[in-house]
PDB file of C-alpha atoms in Angstrom:
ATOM      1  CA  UNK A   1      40.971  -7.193   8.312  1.00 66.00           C
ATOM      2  CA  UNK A   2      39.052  -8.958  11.451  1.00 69.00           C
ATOM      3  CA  UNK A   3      40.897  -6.567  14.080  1.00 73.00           C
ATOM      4  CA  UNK A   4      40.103  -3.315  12.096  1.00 74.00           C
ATOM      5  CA  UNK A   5      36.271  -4.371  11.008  1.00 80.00           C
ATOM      6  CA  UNK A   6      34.206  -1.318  12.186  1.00 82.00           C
ATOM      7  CA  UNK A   7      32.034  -3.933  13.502  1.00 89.00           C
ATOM      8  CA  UNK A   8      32.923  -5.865  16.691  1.00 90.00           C
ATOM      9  CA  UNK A   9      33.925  -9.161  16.040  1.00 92.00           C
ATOM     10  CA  UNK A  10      34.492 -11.956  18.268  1.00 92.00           C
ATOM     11  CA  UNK A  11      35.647 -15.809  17.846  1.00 92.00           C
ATOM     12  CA  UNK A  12      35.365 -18.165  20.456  1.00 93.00           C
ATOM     13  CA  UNK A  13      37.167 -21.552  20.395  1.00 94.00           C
ATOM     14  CA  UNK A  14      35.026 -24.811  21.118  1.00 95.00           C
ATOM     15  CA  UNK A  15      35.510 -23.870  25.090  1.00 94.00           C
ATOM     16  CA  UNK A  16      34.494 -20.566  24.912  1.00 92.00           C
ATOM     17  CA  UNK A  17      37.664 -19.052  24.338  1.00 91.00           C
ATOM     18  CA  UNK A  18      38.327 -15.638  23.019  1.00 88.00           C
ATOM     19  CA  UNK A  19      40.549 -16.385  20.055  1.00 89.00           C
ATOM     20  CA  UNK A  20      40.653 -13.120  18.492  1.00 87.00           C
ATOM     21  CA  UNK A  21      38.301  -9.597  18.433  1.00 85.00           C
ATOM     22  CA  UNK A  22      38.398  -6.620  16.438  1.00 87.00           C
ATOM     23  CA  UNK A  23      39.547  -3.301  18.002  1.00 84.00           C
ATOM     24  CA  UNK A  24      35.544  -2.398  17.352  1.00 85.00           C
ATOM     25  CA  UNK A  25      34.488  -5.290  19.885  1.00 85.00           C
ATOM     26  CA  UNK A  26      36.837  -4.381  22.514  1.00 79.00           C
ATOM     27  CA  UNK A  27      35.999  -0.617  22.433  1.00 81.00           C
ATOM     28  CA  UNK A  28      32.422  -1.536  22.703  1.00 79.00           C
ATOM     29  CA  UNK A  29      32.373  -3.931  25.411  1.00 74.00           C
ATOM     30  CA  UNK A  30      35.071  -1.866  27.302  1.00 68.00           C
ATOM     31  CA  UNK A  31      37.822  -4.766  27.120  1.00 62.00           C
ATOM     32  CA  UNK A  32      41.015  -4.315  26.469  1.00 56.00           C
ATOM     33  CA  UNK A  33      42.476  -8.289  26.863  1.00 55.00           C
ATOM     34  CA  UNK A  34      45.578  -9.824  25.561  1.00 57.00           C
ATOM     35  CA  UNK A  35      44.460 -12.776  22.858  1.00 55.00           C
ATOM     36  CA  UNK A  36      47.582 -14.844  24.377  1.00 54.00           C
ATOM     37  CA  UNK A  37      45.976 -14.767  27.738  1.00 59.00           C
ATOM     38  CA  UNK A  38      42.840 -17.158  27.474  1.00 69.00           C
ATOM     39  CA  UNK A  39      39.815 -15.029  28.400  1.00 79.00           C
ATOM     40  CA  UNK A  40      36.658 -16.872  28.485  1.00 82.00           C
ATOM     41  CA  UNK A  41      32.832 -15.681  26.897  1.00 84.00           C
ATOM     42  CA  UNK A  42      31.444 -15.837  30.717  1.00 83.00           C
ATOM     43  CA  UNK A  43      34.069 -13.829  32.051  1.00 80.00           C
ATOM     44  CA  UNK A  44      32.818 -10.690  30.764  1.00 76.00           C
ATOM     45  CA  UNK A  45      29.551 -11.695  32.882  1.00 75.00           C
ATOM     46  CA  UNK A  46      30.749 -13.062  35.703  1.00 73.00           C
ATOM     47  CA  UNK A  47      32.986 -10.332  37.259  1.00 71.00           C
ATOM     48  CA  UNK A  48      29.957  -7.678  36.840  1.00 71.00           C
ATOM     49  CA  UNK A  49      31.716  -6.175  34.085  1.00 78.00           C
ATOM     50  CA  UNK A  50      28.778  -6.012  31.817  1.00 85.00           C
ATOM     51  CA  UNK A  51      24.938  -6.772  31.442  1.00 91.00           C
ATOM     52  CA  UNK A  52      23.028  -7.919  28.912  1.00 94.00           C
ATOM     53  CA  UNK A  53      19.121  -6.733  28.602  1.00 96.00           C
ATOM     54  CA  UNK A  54      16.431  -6.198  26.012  1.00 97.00           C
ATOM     55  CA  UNK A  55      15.356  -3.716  24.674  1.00 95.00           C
ATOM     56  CA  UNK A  56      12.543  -2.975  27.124  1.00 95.00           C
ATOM     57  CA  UNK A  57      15.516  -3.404  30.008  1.00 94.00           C
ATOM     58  CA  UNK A  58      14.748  -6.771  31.190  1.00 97.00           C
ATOM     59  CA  UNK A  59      17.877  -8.598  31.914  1.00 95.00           C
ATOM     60  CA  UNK A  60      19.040 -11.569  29.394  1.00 95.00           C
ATOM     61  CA  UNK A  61      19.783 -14.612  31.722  1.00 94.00           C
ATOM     62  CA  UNK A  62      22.825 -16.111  30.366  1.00 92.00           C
ATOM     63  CA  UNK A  63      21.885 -19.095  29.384  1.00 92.00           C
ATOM     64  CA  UNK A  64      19.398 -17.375  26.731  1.00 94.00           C
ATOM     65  CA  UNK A  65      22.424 -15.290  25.162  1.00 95.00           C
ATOM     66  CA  UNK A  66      22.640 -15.997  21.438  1.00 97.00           C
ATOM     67  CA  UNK A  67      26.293 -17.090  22.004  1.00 95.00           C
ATOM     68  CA  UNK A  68      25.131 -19.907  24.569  1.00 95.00           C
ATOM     69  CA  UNK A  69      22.345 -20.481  22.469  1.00 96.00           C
ATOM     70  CA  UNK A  70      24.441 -20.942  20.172  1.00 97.00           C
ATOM     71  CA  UNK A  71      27.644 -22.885  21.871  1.00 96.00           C
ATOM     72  CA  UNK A  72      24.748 -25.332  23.388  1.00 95.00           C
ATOM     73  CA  UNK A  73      22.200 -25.765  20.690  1.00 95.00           C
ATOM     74  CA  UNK A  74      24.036 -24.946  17.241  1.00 96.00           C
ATOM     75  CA  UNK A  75      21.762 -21.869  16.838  1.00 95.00           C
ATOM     76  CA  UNK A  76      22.476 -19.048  14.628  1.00 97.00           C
ATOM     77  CA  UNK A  77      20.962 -15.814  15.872  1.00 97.00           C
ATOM     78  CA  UNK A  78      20.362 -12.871  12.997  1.00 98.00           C
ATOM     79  CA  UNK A  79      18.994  -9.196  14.249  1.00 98.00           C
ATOM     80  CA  UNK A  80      18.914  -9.450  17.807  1.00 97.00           C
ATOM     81  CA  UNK A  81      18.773  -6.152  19.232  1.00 97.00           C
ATOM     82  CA  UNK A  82      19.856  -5.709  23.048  1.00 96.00           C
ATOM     83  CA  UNK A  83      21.141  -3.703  25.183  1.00 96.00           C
ATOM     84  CA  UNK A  84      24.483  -4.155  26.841  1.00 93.00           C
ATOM     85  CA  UNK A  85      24.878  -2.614  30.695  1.00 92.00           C
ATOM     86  CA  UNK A  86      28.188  -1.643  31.600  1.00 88.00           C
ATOM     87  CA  UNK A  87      29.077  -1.634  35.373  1.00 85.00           C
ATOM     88  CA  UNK A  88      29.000   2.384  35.264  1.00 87.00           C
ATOM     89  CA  UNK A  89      25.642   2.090  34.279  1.00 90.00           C
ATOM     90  CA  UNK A  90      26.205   3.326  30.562  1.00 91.00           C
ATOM     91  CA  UNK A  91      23.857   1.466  28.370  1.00 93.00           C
ATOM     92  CA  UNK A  92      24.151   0.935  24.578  1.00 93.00           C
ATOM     93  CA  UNK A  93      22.036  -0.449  21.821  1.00 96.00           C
ATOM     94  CA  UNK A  94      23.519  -2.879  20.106  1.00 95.00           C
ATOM     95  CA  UNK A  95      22.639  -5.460  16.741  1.00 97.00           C
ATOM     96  CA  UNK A  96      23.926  -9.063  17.109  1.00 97.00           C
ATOM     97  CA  UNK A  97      24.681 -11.719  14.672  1.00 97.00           C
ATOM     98  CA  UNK A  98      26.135 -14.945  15.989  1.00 97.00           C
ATOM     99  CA  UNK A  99      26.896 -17.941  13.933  1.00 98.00           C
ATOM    100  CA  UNK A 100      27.910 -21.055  15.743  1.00 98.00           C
ATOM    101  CA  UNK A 101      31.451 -22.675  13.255  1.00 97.00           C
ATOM    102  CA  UNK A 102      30.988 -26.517  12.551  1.00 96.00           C
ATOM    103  CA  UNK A 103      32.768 -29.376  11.813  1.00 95.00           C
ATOM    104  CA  UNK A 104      31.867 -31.760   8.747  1.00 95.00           C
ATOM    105  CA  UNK A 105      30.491 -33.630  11.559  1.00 95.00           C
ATOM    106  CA  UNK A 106      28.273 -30.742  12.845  1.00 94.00           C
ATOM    107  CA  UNK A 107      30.007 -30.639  15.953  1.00 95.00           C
ATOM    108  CA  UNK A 108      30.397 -26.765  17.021  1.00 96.00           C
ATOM    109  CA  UNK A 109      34.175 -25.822  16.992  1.00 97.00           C
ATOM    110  CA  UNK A 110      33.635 -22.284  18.062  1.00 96.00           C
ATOM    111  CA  UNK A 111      31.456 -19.310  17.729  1.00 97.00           C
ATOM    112  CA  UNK A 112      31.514 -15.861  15.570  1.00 96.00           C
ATOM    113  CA  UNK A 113      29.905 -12.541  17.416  1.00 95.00           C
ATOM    114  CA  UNK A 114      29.327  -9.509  15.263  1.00 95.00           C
ATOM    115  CA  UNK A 115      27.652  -6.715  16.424  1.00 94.00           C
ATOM    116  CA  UNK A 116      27.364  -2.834  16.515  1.00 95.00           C
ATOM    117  CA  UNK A 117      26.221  -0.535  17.987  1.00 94.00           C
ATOM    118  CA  UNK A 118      22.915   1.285  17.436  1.00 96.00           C
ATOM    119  CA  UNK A 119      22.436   3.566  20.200  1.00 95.00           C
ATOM    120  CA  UNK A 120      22.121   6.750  17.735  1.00 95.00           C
ATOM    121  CA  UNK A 121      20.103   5.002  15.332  1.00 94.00           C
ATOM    122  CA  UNK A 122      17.319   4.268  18.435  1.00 94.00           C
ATOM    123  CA  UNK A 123      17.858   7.346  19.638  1.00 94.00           C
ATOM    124  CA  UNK A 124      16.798   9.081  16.348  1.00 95.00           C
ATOM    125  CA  UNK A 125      13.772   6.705  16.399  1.00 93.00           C
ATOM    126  CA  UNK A 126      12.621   7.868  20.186  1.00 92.00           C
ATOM    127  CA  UNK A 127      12.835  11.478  18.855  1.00 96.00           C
ATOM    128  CA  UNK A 128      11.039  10.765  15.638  1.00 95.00           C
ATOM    129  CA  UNK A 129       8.141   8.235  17.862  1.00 93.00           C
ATOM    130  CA  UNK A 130       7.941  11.798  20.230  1.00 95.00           C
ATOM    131  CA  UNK A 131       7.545  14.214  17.254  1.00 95.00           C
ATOM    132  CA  UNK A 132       5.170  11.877  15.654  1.00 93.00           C
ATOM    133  CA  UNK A 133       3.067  11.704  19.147  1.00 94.00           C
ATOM    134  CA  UNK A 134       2.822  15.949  19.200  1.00 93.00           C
ATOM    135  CA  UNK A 135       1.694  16.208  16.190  1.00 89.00           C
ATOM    136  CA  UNK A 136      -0.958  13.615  16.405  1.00 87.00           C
ATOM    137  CA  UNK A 137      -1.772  15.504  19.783  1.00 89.00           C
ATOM    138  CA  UNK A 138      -1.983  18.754  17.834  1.00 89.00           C
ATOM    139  CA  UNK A 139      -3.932  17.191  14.891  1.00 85.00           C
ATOM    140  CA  UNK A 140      -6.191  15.538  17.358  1.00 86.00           C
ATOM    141  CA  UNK A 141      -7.051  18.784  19.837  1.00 88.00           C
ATOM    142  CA  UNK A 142      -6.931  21.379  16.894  1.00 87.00           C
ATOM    143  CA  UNK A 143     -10.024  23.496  16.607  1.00 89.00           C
ATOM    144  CA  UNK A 144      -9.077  23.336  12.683  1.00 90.00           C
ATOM    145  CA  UNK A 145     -10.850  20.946  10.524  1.00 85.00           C
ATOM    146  CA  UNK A 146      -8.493  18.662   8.861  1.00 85.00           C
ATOM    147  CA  UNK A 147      -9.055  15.491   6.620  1.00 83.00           C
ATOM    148  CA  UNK A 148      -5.835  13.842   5.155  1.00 82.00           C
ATOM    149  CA  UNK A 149      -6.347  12.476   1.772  1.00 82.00           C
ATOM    150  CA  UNK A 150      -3.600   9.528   0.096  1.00 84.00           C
ATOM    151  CA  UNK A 151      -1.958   9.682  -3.485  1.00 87.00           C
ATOM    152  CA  UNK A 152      -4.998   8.393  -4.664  1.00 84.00           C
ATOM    153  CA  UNK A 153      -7.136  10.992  -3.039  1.00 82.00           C
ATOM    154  CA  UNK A 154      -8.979   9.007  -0.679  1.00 82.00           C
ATOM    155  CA  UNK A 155      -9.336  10.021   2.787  1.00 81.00           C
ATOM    156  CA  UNK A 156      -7.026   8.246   5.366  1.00 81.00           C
ATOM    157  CA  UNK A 157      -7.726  10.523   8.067  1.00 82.00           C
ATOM    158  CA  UNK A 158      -9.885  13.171   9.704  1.00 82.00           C
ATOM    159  CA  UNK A 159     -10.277  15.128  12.866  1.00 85.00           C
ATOM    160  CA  UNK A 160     -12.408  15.372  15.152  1.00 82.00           C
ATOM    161  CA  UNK A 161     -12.906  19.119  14.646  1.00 85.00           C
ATOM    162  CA  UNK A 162     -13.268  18.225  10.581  1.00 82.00           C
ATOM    163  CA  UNK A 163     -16.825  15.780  11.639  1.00 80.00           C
ATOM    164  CA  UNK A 164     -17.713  18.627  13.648  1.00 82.00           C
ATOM    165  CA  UNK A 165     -17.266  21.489  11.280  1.00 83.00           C
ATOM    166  CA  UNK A 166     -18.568  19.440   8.208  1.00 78.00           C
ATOM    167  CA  UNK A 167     -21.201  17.173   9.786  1.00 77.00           C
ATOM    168  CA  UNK A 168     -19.870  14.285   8.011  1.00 73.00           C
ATOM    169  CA  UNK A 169     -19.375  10.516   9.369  1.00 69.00           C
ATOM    170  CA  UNK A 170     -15.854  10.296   8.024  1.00 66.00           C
ATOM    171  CA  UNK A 171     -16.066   6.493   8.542  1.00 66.00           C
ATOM    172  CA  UNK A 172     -18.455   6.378   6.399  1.00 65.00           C
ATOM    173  CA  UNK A 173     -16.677   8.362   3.756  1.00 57.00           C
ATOM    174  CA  UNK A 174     -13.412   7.392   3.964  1.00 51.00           C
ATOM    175  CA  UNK A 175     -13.583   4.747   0.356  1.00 56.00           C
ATOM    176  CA  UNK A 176     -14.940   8.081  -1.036  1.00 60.00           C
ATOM    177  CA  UNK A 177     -11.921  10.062  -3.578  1.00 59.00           C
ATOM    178  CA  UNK A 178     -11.768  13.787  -2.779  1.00 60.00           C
ATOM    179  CA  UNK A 179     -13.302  14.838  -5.865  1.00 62.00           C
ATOM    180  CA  UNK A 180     -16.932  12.202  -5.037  1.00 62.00           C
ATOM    181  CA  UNK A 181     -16.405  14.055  -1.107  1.00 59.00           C
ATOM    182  CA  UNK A 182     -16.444  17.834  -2.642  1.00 61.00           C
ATOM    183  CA  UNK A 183     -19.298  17.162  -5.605  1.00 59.00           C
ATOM    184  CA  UNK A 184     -21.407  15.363  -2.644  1.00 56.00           C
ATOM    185  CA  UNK A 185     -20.650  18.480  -0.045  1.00 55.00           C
ATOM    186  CA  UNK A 186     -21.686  21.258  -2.709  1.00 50.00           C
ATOM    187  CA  UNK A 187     -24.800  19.780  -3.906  1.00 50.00           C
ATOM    188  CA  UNK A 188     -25.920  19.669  -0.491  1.00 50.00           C
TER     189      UNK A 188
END
């Protein structure tokens, strides 16, 4: 079950050890390691192999990575987004849960990685963040009057050509239903 999870998985013994991964973990960090030969967590780092930034591309020093967070200070990391720099210079998105394994005595006796990756999940969100940015563009510079009203009818937004065209103070208006807006406009 572990080697075929469609997440990666890692373990790490109490030195840092790779005990065992999931086929997932070493497609996405571009390892393909034998689990008799003793590969250590830094290794990956060390030789170049891969990166780790965040999500605005500012490199993660080591010593703040969950895992050594959490093989130094017992700390279990939920939701940390990253991005993981491979020596080609092929980024990927990736979601990271790490949960440090303890003794009855609390003493940390090894680590758990899971992660995947969510490169086409941010990717979707940069498209949707650029659509979203043209049409407030076109809303914004349209010589069309618009006012947006909720599920309530309220007005939640207005354009610039709509205060123009209407010679209303939308701010002022904007507690105002639809129906209140049109009686007020037609007795005028």
């Amino acid at each position: 079950m572990f080697e075929n999870s469609p997440d990666g998985m890692i373990l790490f013994d109490a030195e840092e050890n790779v005990i065992k991964s999931s086929n997932s973990a070493q497609e996405l960090i571009k390892a393909n390691y034998d689990n008799s030969i003793k590969t250590k967590r830094i290794d990956f780092f060390k030789n170049g192999m891969m990166r780790m930034l965040l999500p605005d591309g500012t490199p993660i020093p080591y010593e703040l990575l969950p895992s050594t967070k959490a093989f130094k200070e017992g700390i279990m990391t939920k939701n940390f987004e990253s991005i993981v720099e491979y020596k080609s210079g092929k980024r990927i998105h990736i979601l990271e849960n790490v949960i440090p394994l303890k003794d009855s005595n609390n003493n940390i006796e090894g680590v758990v990685s899971i992660f995947k990756d969510i490169t086409k999940s941010k990717e979707n969100e940069e498209k949707l963040r650029k659509q979203s940015e043209e049409l407030n563009t076109v809303f914004e510079n349209s010589p069309d009057g618009m006012v947006f009203f909720d599920s309530e009818q309220k007005i939640v937004r207005f354009s610039a050509s709509a205060v123009d065209i209407l010679g209303v103070d939308f701010h002022n208006e904007n507690k105002k239903t639809r129906n209140n807006f049109l009686k007020k406009k037609i007795t005028r």
